[in-house]
């Protein structure tokens, strides 16, 4: 019965998606195609005769949901066997039909969840929705689902903001439709600042937790090798397949009250190991991490407990408990509201009687007050009329006095304005004269400047550097009076520079004299050296040519030093 209810929810979405005109009816040709696809995904043998017979062309027109239910129950739902088909393929078929018409993500690609994540949220919505049509999910279940998604991302859900959103969102049948729920998630109001990949992983984790399937490594019984298998957990059986498409079933583990789950130490190169012990065999498995191992061991232990208690699914059991708790809260709330309403009615009755008594007393007091007020009103009218006449008289006298004072002020103001006009005319004439004088002074100043420039040009040939300084001084004189101090400072700096240049020139002259003295000393040393060379040359000639008997002494001046004389004369001239 639970499987039939789950399938009907998805089929209801497919049927309403084909109802284009929203009349509650779908054409026979579309229902024929839908039925054929349901046969395929539910792995039911096709019955083309019954299909053609039920949906033959006639004049009956479209078929309503009530008209389609007999065929759906007899030829499809009654033949469905749990575990004989892949429910995810069945959900994808119904999702494809309904999402094309109703799901409208952001056209700019700014949706928080992807299309595949939206499909998983749609499956979770169907699981948690109420068992009445049109399908809605109550606010408590919406908060439960969002909390599980946020918990998977280690994020805390803002319950106050969610309550504000749900109070503003129009809710039909006491809850949100799946399209309102998807729009709420895609708005990013509760998942702001979180990357799409993190949201996708959280949705996948919650989806796998509810569906109770995933990949594990399993050790073989005969070959004792490790193989990765896709496991699917039900309260009565743990099935495993070749891949997550679940096309090739490799085996199953029957779960009963005699089964148990134990954690194993790491070995054979595998980590995060655990085993499921049955009465006939022990199955060894390995998870990807410690957290996944803990989730699987807890889920299998819960499935064994549910099997012993005769229950079908942990999440369905939790859903039923949450529903019972909501119903109890609603009953307590209704009883409390009924008691409050009854007390409110008694209080209103008591207040009504007290009000009637007060009204009678008030009517008597009002009659007495009216008589007093009438007498007081007549007396006040007389006094008010008298005061009004006196006030009007005083106001008239005050207005007359104020008008006279205002006339005096106006005349005085007019006299001041006339004097002011005369003063302004006089001031205008003086300003015009001053302007003319200023223009003439500027012209004279320009003539003087031109004369100074001509004089400076004549003096430029005499001393260029001094002329440059004077030209700069003349150019600075043309500037405003504000810049005179700066000009003087610059002139002083330039004078200092000129003085420094003269000092440097003196130093150069002194250095030149010192160098000349050094040159003269060098010439003296050179001449001394030349004399010494001549002397040593004579001595060497004597040593190399011994004096024989009867030899005449040769003139040494024409000897060896004769060759050095041109060199010495050239060196002396260069030093000079």
XYZ file of C-alpha atoms in Angstrom:
576
model
C 0.000 0.000 0.000
C 2.916 2.359 0.766
C 4.523 1.670 -2.619
C 1.211 2.327 -4.402
C 0.821 5.665 -2.577
C 4.372 6.720 -3.509
C 3.852 5.826 -7.157
C 0.514 7.653 -7.278
C 2.155 10.877 -6.104
C 4.603 10.915 -9.020
C 1.896 9.822 -11.505
C -0.333 12.651 -10.251
C 2.342 15.172 -11.269
C 2.639 13.581 -14.717
C -1.161 13.608 -15.182
C -1.507 17.282 -14.147
C 1.387 18.222 -16.454
C -0.523 16.742 -19.418
C -3.624 18.712 -18.390
C -2.713 21.775 -20.416
C -6.090 23.515 -20.106
C -6.303 22.780 -16.331
C -9.734 21.263 -16.796
C -8.956 18.064 -14.901
C -8.955 16.022 -18.108
C -6.252 14.672 -20.459
C -6.605 13.461 -24.022
C -6.648 9.699 -24.615
C -3.638 9.797 -26.916
C -1.495 11.404 -24.212
C -2.709 8.939 -21.581
C -1.907 6.120 -23.979
C 1.696 7.326 -24.319
C 1.939 7.863 -20.542
C 0.672 4.330 -19.830
C 3.111 2.824 -22.326
C 6.030 4.635 -20.631
C 4.817 3.516 -17.195
C 4.791 -0.106 -18.431
C 8.431 0.353 -19.497
C 9.904 2.012 -16.378
C 7.946 -0.226 -13.973
C 9.118 -3.343 -15.829
C 5.538 -4.587 -16.333
C 4.698 -6.802 -19.347
C 2.909 -4.745 -21.973
C -0.761 -5.470 -22.659
C -1.322 -3.766 -26.025
C -4.844 -5.216 -26.396
C -6.062 -3.738 -23.122
C -4.239 -0.498 -23.882
C -5.848 -0.081 -27.312
C -9.254 -1.196 -26.031
C -9.276 1.247 -23.112
C -7.991 4.238 -25.080
C -9.655 3.646 -28.458
C -10.825 6.701 -30.374
C -14.477 7.473 -29.750
C -16.635 10.459 -29.012
C -16.153 10.406 -25.231
C -13.422 13.056 -25.416
C -10.664 13.521 -22.783
C -10.432 11.349 -19.689
C -10.478 12.724 -16.127
C -8.301 11.484 -13.294
C -11.244 9.482 -11.899
C -11.770 7.875 -15.307
C -8.093 6.963 -15.598
C -7.778 5.451 -12.091
C -9.577 2.115 -12.845
C -7.208 1.337 -15.725
C -4.190 2.546 -13.710
C -5.077 0.329 -10.738
C -6.013 -2.776 -12.722
C -3.355 -2.907 -15.427
C -0.398 -1.073 -13.849
C -0.374 -0.607 -10.057
C -1.780 -4.081 -9.281
C 1.050 -5.646 -11.307
C 3.906 -3.654 -9.766
C 6.370 -5.680 -7.718
C 8.669 -3.965 -5.233
C 12.326 -4.401 -6.162
C 11.525 -5.408 -9.759
C 12.113 -1.910 -11.127
C 14.346 1.120 -10.515
C 12.207 3.698 -8.769
C 14.605 6.482 -9.681
C 13.909 5.875 -13.397
C 10.191 5.993 -12.680
C 10.590 9.295 -10.788
C 12.734 10.755 -13.588
C 9.998 10.006 -16.126
C 7.338 11.795 -14.072
C 9.749 14.638 -13.215
C 10.603 15.171 -16.894
C 6.914 15.545 -17.772
C 6.032 17.924 -14.937
C 9.260 19.976 -14.772
C 9.027 20.945 -18.425
C 5.749 22.707 -17.708
C 6.004 23.879 -14.091
C 9.675 24.210 -13.065
C 11.008 27.625 -14.023
C 14.602 28.192 -12.837
C 16.471 31.456 -13.366
C 16.953 32.032 -17.113
C 20.335 33.704 -16.482
C 21.705 30.520 -14.908
C 21.799 32.018 -11.397
C 19.737 29.247 -9.782
C 21.019 27.983 -6.449
C 20.328 24.329 -7.305
C 21.000 22.481 -10.537
C 18.347 20.636 -12.526
C 19.474 17.284 -11.081
C 19.361 18.660 -7.526
C 15.884 20.032 -8.205
C 14.832 16.516 -9.203
C 16.155 15.103 -5.929
C 14.409 17.842 -3.941
C 11.219 16.956 -5.823
C 11.620 13.298 -4.769
C 12.228 14.345 -1.147
C 9.188 16.624 -1.315
C 7.010 13.727 -2.528
C 8.279 11.555 0.307
C 7.543 14.187 2.984
C 4.304 15.611 1.502
C 0.862 14.914 2.903
C -1.156 11.976 1.534
C -3.860 14.170 0.027
C -4.223 15.989 -3.266
C -3.149 18.504 -4.403
C 0.167 17.534 -2.829
C 1.570 20.032 -0.320
C 4.235 19.925 2.393
C 3.308 21.412 5.751
C 5.638 24.081 7.260
C 6.977 21.632 9.884
C 8.162 19.228 7.161
C 9.632 22.145 5.167
C 11.651 23.191 8.212
C 12.663 19.529 8.831
C 13.979 19.112 5.265
C 15.836 22.459 5.221
C 17.410 21.680 8.602
C 18.714 18.324 7.297
C 20.231 20.051 4.235
C 21.813 22.776 6.379
C 23.104 20.181 8.856
C 24.803 18.327 5.999
C 26.655 21.586 5.188
C 27.410 22.365 8.883
C 25.225 25.476 8.614
C 22.517 26.560 11.041
C 19.082 27.332 9.589
C 17.535 30.674 10.540
C 14.126 29.473 11.796
C 12.822 33.000 12.431
C 13.525 34.049 8.843
C 11.856 30.841 7.605
C 8.750 31.562 9.709
C 8.610 35.093 8.279
C 8.878 33.735 4.744
C 6.183 31.098 5.305
C 3.860 33.696 6.855
C 4.221 35.936 3.786
C 3.999 33.141 1.179
C 0.403 32.249 0.190
C -0.212 28.631 1.227
C -2.923 26.480 -0.281
C -4.295 23.482 1.628
C -2.166 24.427 4.669
C 1.289 24.028 3.083
C 3.668 24.749 0.188
C 3.496 23.146 -3.247
C 6.666 21.659 -4.670
C 7.078 24.597 -7.073
C 6.790 27.112 -4.234
C 9.351 25.070 -2.314
C 11.820 25.001 -5.244
C 11.357 28.744 -5.821
C 12.074 29.331 -2.132
C 15.316 27.303 -2.317
C 16.384 28.948 -5.601
C 15.789 32.409 -4.121
C 18.937 31.918 -1.998
C 17.276 33.474 1.028
C 18.207 30.591 3.340
C 21.357 29.365 1.547
C 23.069 32.682 0.791
C 26.854 32.714 0.617
C 27.078 28.943 0.014
C 28.576 27.553 -3.183
C 26.388 25.512 -5.516
C 28.723 22.517 -5.219
C 28.296 22.416 -1.419
C 24.514 22.639 -1.779
C 24.553 19.853 -4.374
C 26.602 17.594 -2.079
C 24.235 18.302 0.838
C 21.150 17.517 -1.259
C 22.811 14.322 -2.475
C 23.649 13.315 1.110
C 20.079 13.881 2.345
C 18.689 12.117 -0.720
C 20.922 9.090 -0.174
C 20.028 9.077 3.512
C 16.286 8.966 2.782
C 16.609 6.548 -0.130
C 19.158 4.542 1.906
C 21.573 3.476 -0.822
C 25.191 4.136 -1.872
C 28.545 2.581 -2.863
C 30.446 0.147 -0.593
C 33.330 -2.304 -1.086
C 32.236 -5.940 -0.542
C 34.476 -8.964 -0.043
C 33.548 -12.012 -2.141
C 32.716 -15.365 -0.557
C 34.519 -17.658 -2.997
C 37.265 -15.597 -4.643
C 37.761 -13.438 -1.507
C 38.449 -10.362 -3.604
C 37.050 -6.855 -3.002
C 34.508 -5.369 -5.430
C 32.680 -2.054 -5.368
C 28.893 -2.521 -5.323
C 25.878 -0.258 -5.120
C 23.924 -1.152 -1.978
C 20.243 -0.447 -1.372
C 18.857 -0.839 2.148
C 15.313 -1.849 3.022
C 14.045 -2.950 6.461
C 13.879 -6.581 5.342
C 16.764 -6.856 2.873
C 20.099 -5.253 1.917
C 20.452 -5.610 -1.868
C 23.578 -4.876 -3.882
C 23.961 -4.159 -7.599
C 26.725 -3.790 -10.147
C 26.234 0.020 -10.363
C 23.845 2.711 -9.227
C 21.661 2.153 -12.329
C 20.612 -1.110 -10.567
C 20.247 -2.978 -13.847
C 22.296 -6.017 -12.769
C 21.529 -7.296 -9.272
C 24.458 -9.196 -7.765
C 22.792 -10.451 -4.576
C 20.961 -9.592 -1.382
C 21.309 -10.012 2.381
C 18.140 -10.961 4.263
C 17.786 -9.007 7.509
C 15.940 -10.356 10.547
C 16.103 -10.049 14.312
C 18.979 -12.575 14.452
C 21.294 -10.365 12.339
C 23.847 -7.985 13.826
C 26.416 -5.422 12.676
C 30.007 -5.252 13.947
C 32.890 -2.880 13.268
C 36.122 -4.571 12.082
C 39.742 -3.404 12.331
C 41.546 -2.347 9.153
C 43.257 -5.167 7.267
C 44.046 -6.452 3.745
C 44.710 -2.850 2.682
C 41.107 -1.892 3.453
C 39.975 0.634 6.043
C 36.668 1.587 7.682
C 35.532 -2.054 7.626
C 32.436 -3.595 9.181
C 30.472 -6.817 8.763
C 26.851 -7.964 8.727
C 26.388 -11.292 10.461
C 23.397 -13.447 9.548
C 22.482 -16.915 10.763
C 24.171 -18.476 7.722
C 27.013 -16.162 6.666
C 29.140 -13.137 7.558
C 29.385 -10.328 4.943
C 32.480 -8.099 5.132
C 32.265 -4.569 3.711
C 34.406 -1.402 3.584
C 33.221 2.216 3.493
C 35.059 5.189 2.035
C 35.497 6.926 5.400
C 34.633 6.606 9.080
C 31.554 8.797 8.795
C 30.072 6.684 5.986
C 30.799 3.514 7.976
C 29.005 4.951 10.996
C 26.003 5.963 8.877
C 25.759 2.530 7.247
C 26.107 0.572 10.503
C 23.510 2.770 12.197
C 21.125 2.492 9.204
C 21.454 -1.336 9.048
C 20.931 -1.647 12.814
C 17.846 0.569 12.525
C 16.548 -1.553 9.627
C 16.990 -4.735 11.742
C 15.109 -3.070 14.619
C 12.292 -1.938 12.305
C 12.057 -5.433 10.850
C 11.703 -6.854 14.361
C 8.992 -4.251 15.116
C 7.165 -4.968 11.861
C 7.781 -1.512 10.351
C 8.720 -0.737 6.755
C 11.010 2.340 6.787
C 12.779 4.479 9.353
C 12.022 7.748 7.594
C 8.393 6.758 7.037
C 8.143 5.865 10.707
C 9.676 9.220 11.666
C 7.346 10.974 9.243
C 4.346 9.224 10.785
C 5.520 10.183 14.289
C 5.954 13.810 13.238
C 2.457 13.709 11.722
C 0.981 12.252 14.909
C 2.781 14.897 16.957
C 1.366 17.632 14.692
C -2.122 16.164 15.033
C -1.758 16.040 18.822
C -0.530 19.638 18.847
C -3.447 20.668 16.650
C -5.892 18.831 18.909
C -4.421 20.470 22.002
C -4.469 23.785 20.229
C -8.094 23.290 19.147
C -9.110 22.288 22.702
C -7.278 25.267 24.094
C -8.890 27.569 21.560
C -12.314 26.087 22.356
C -11.775 26.641 26.092
C -10.502 30.133 25.414
C -13.535 30.820 23.217
C -15.915 29.590 25.916
C -14.242 31.723 28.584
C -14.277 34.628 26.195
C -18.027 34.209 25.627
C -18.682 34.124 29.411
C -16.525 37.178 29.871
C -18.327 38.939 27.038
C -21.709 38.087 28.588
C -20.607 39.446 31.943
C -19.214 42.564 30.347
C -22.417 43.031 28.328
C -24.579 42.981 31.485
C -22.207 45.348 33.244
C -22.330 47.620 30.240
C -26.140 47.626 30.273
C -26.125 48.656 33.954
C -23.540 51.287 33.268
C -25.608 52.524 30.329
C -28.647 53.047 32.588
C -26.568 54.946 35.122
C -24.897 56.870 32.383
C -28.241 57.814 30.829
C -29.408 59.285 34.147
C -26.186 61.199 34.586
C -26.330 62.397 31.021
C -29.826 63.822 31.536
C -28.664 65.821 34.539
C -25.554 66.919 32.765
C -27.538 68.022 29.721
C -29.674 70.336 31.833
C -26.613 71.840 33.470
C -24.839 72.119 30.167
C -27.773 73.865 28.533
C -27.849 76.519 31.268
C -24.102 76.852 31.170
C -24.142 77.070 27.383
C -26.607 79.977 27.362
C -24.561 81.814 29.967
C -21.337 81.150 28.066
C -22.849 82.327 24.789
C -23.778 85.664 26.342
C -20.353 86.114 27.884
C -18.616 84.935 24.695
C -20.529 87.433 22.571
C -19.546 90.266 24.921
C -15.898 89.215 24.918
C -15.936 88.915 21.139
C -17.178 92.492 20.678
C -14.559 93.819 23.069
C -11.809 91.875 21.303
C -12.921 93.150 17.882
C -12.854 96.729 19.160
C -9.371 96.353 20.583
C -8.180 94.676 17.377
C -9.534 97.577 15.323
C -7.679 100.134 17.489
C -4.490 98.078 17.369
C -4.768 97.763 13.579
C -5.142 101.526 13.218
C -2.134 102.194 15.440
C -0.048 99.604 13.632
C -0.974 101.074 10.231
C 0.125 104.531 11.357
C 3.405 103.193 12.723
C 3.942 101.253 9.520
C 3.397 104.405 7.411
C 6.046 106.239 9.456
C 8.444 103.359 9.004
C 7.779 103.229 5.257
C 8.511 106.977 4.883
C 11.739 106.639 6.869
C 12.717 103.647 4.777
C 12.024 105.576 1.542
C 14.219 108.467 2.755
C 17.037 106.032 3.576
C 16.727 104.455 0.138
C 17.012 107.846 -1.582
C 20.148 108.684 0.410
C 21.563 105.278 -0.391
C 20.965 105.822 -4.132
C 22.814 109.186 -4.032
C 25.701 107.580 -2.160
C 25.872 104.772 -4.684
C 25.908 107.226 -7.630
C 28.720 109.211 -5.983
C 30.618 106.023 -5.280
C 30.186 104.938 -8.906
C 31.724 108.184 -10.164
C 34.706 107.824 -7.791
C 35.153 104.246 -8.892
C 35.200 105.263 -12.570
C 37.870 107.927 -11.850
C 39.914 105.413 -9.877
C 39.575 102.926 -12.736
C 40.837 105.454 -15.267
C 43.777 106.324 -13.023
C 44.584 102.646 -12.624
C 44.467 102.139 -16.413
C 46.834 105.102 -16.931
C 49.156 103.829 -14.222
C 49.214 100.398 -15.879
C 50.076 102.024 -19.244
C 52.910 104.003 -17.634
C 54.097 100.869 -15.919
C 54.121 99.010 -19.238
C 56.144 101.818 -20.876
C 58.686 101.700 -18.054
C 58.894 97.945 -18.361
C 59.542 98.177 -22.106
C 62.299 100.771 -21.454
C 63.869 98.550 -18.808
C 63.724 95.581 -21.174
C 65.499 97.621 -23.886
C 68.231 98.670 -21.444
C 68.670 95.092 -20.319
C 69.004 93.969 -23.946
C 71.824 96.540 -24.505
C 73.670 95.381 -21.376
C 73.374 91.687 -22.300
C 76.458 91.822 -24.587
C 78.678 93.096 -21.760
C 78.154 90.375 -19.183
C 75.870 87.470 -20.106
C 75.634 85.839 -16.742
C 74.989 89.100 -14.876
C 72.477 90.101 -17.581
C 70.636 86.814 -17.082
C 70.353 87.469 -13.360
C 69.063 91.005 -13.994
C 66.551 89.790 -16.568
C 65.222 87.277 -14.029
C 64.995 90.090 -11.465
C 63.068 92.259 -13.964
C 60.707 89.395 -14.807
C 60.017 88.833 -11.087
C 59.305 92.602 -10.670
C 56.439 92.253 -13.213
C 54.702 89.750 -10.940
C 52.279 90.743 -8.183
C 53.242 92.431 -4.952
C 52.679 89.134 -3.140
C 55.728 87.585 -4.884
C 58.247 90.356 -4.066
C 59.536 88.576 -1.003
C 60.073 85.389 -3.019
C 61.861 87.441 -5.724
C 64.144 89.046 -3.192
C 64.979 85.661 -1.733
C 65.801 84.322 -5.181
C 67.958 87.411 -5.941
C 69.829 86.863 -2.713
C 70.317 83.227 -3.619
C 71.638 84.169 -7.043
C 73.950 86.787 -5.523
C 75.178 84.102 -3.169
C 75.672 81.795 -6.134
C 77.615 84.592 -7.922
C 79.750 85.148 -4.876
C 80.363 81.446 -4.573
C 81.304 81.358 -8.264
C 83.763 84.232 -7.729
C 85.182 82.429 -4.723
C 85.549 79.290 -6.774
C 87.299 81.363 -9.487
C 89.726 82.710 -6.885
C 90.328 79.173 -5.675
C 90.974 78.081 -9.275
C 93.466 80.946 -9.722
C 95.226 80.016 -6.474
C 95.287 76.376 -7.552
C 96.693 77.440 -10.939
C 99.488 79.417 -9.284
C 100.224 76.439 -7.032
C 100.316 74.152 -10.082
C 102.668 76.629 -11.877
C 104.957 76.539 -8.871
C 104.855 72.741 -8.917
C 105.698 72.793 -12.628
C 108.669 75.102 -12.041
C 109.890 72.856 -9.238
C 109.497 69.871 -11.556
C 111.529 71.718 -14.246
C 114.251 72.417 -11.707
C 114.288 68.784 -10.685
C 114.403 67.799 -14.357
C 117.346 70.070 -15.024
C 119.107 68.660 -11.988
C 118.362 65.174 -13.216
C 119.731 66.099 -16.672
C 122.942 67.326 -15.089
C 123.226 64.134 -13.088
C 122.631 62.057 -16.218
C 125.381 63.923 -18.041
C 127.699 63.318 -15.128
C 127.001 59.626 -15.021
C 127.313 59.440 -18.803
C 130.781 60.838 -18.608
C 131.676 58.358 -15.945
C 130.400 55.463 -18.038
C 132.304 56.604 -21.112
C 135.403 56.656 -19.064
C 134.810 53.161 -17.874
C 134.045 51.798 -21.312
C 136.959 53.591 -23.095
C 140.115 53.532 -20.946
C 142.498 56.374 -21.547
C 145.499 55.238 -23.543
C 148.892 56.855 -23.617
C 148.861 59.904 -25.799
C 145.031 60.020 -26.281
C 143.410 63.388 -26.307
C 140.393 64.010 -24.011
C 137.329 64.137 -26.079
C 134.741 66.786 -25.609
C 132.042 65.080 -23.441
C 129.504 67.577 -24.467
C 129.342 66.002 -27.876
C 129.229 62.499 -26.451
C 126.404 60.536 -24.958
C 124.466 63.549 -23.633
C 124.319 65.102 -27.061
C 121.486 62.711 -27.863
C 119.579 63.655 -24.708
C 119.636 67.347 -25.316
C 116.775 67.523 -27.848
C 114.625 65.377 -25.565
C 115.309 67.558 -22.553
C 114.592 70.739 -24.476
C 111.251 69.318 -25.696
C 110.256 68.223 -22.156
C 111.154 71.646 -20.734
C 108.992 73.354 -23.340
C 106.036 71.058 -22.620
C 106.298 71.675 -18.867
C 106.321 75.395 -19.496
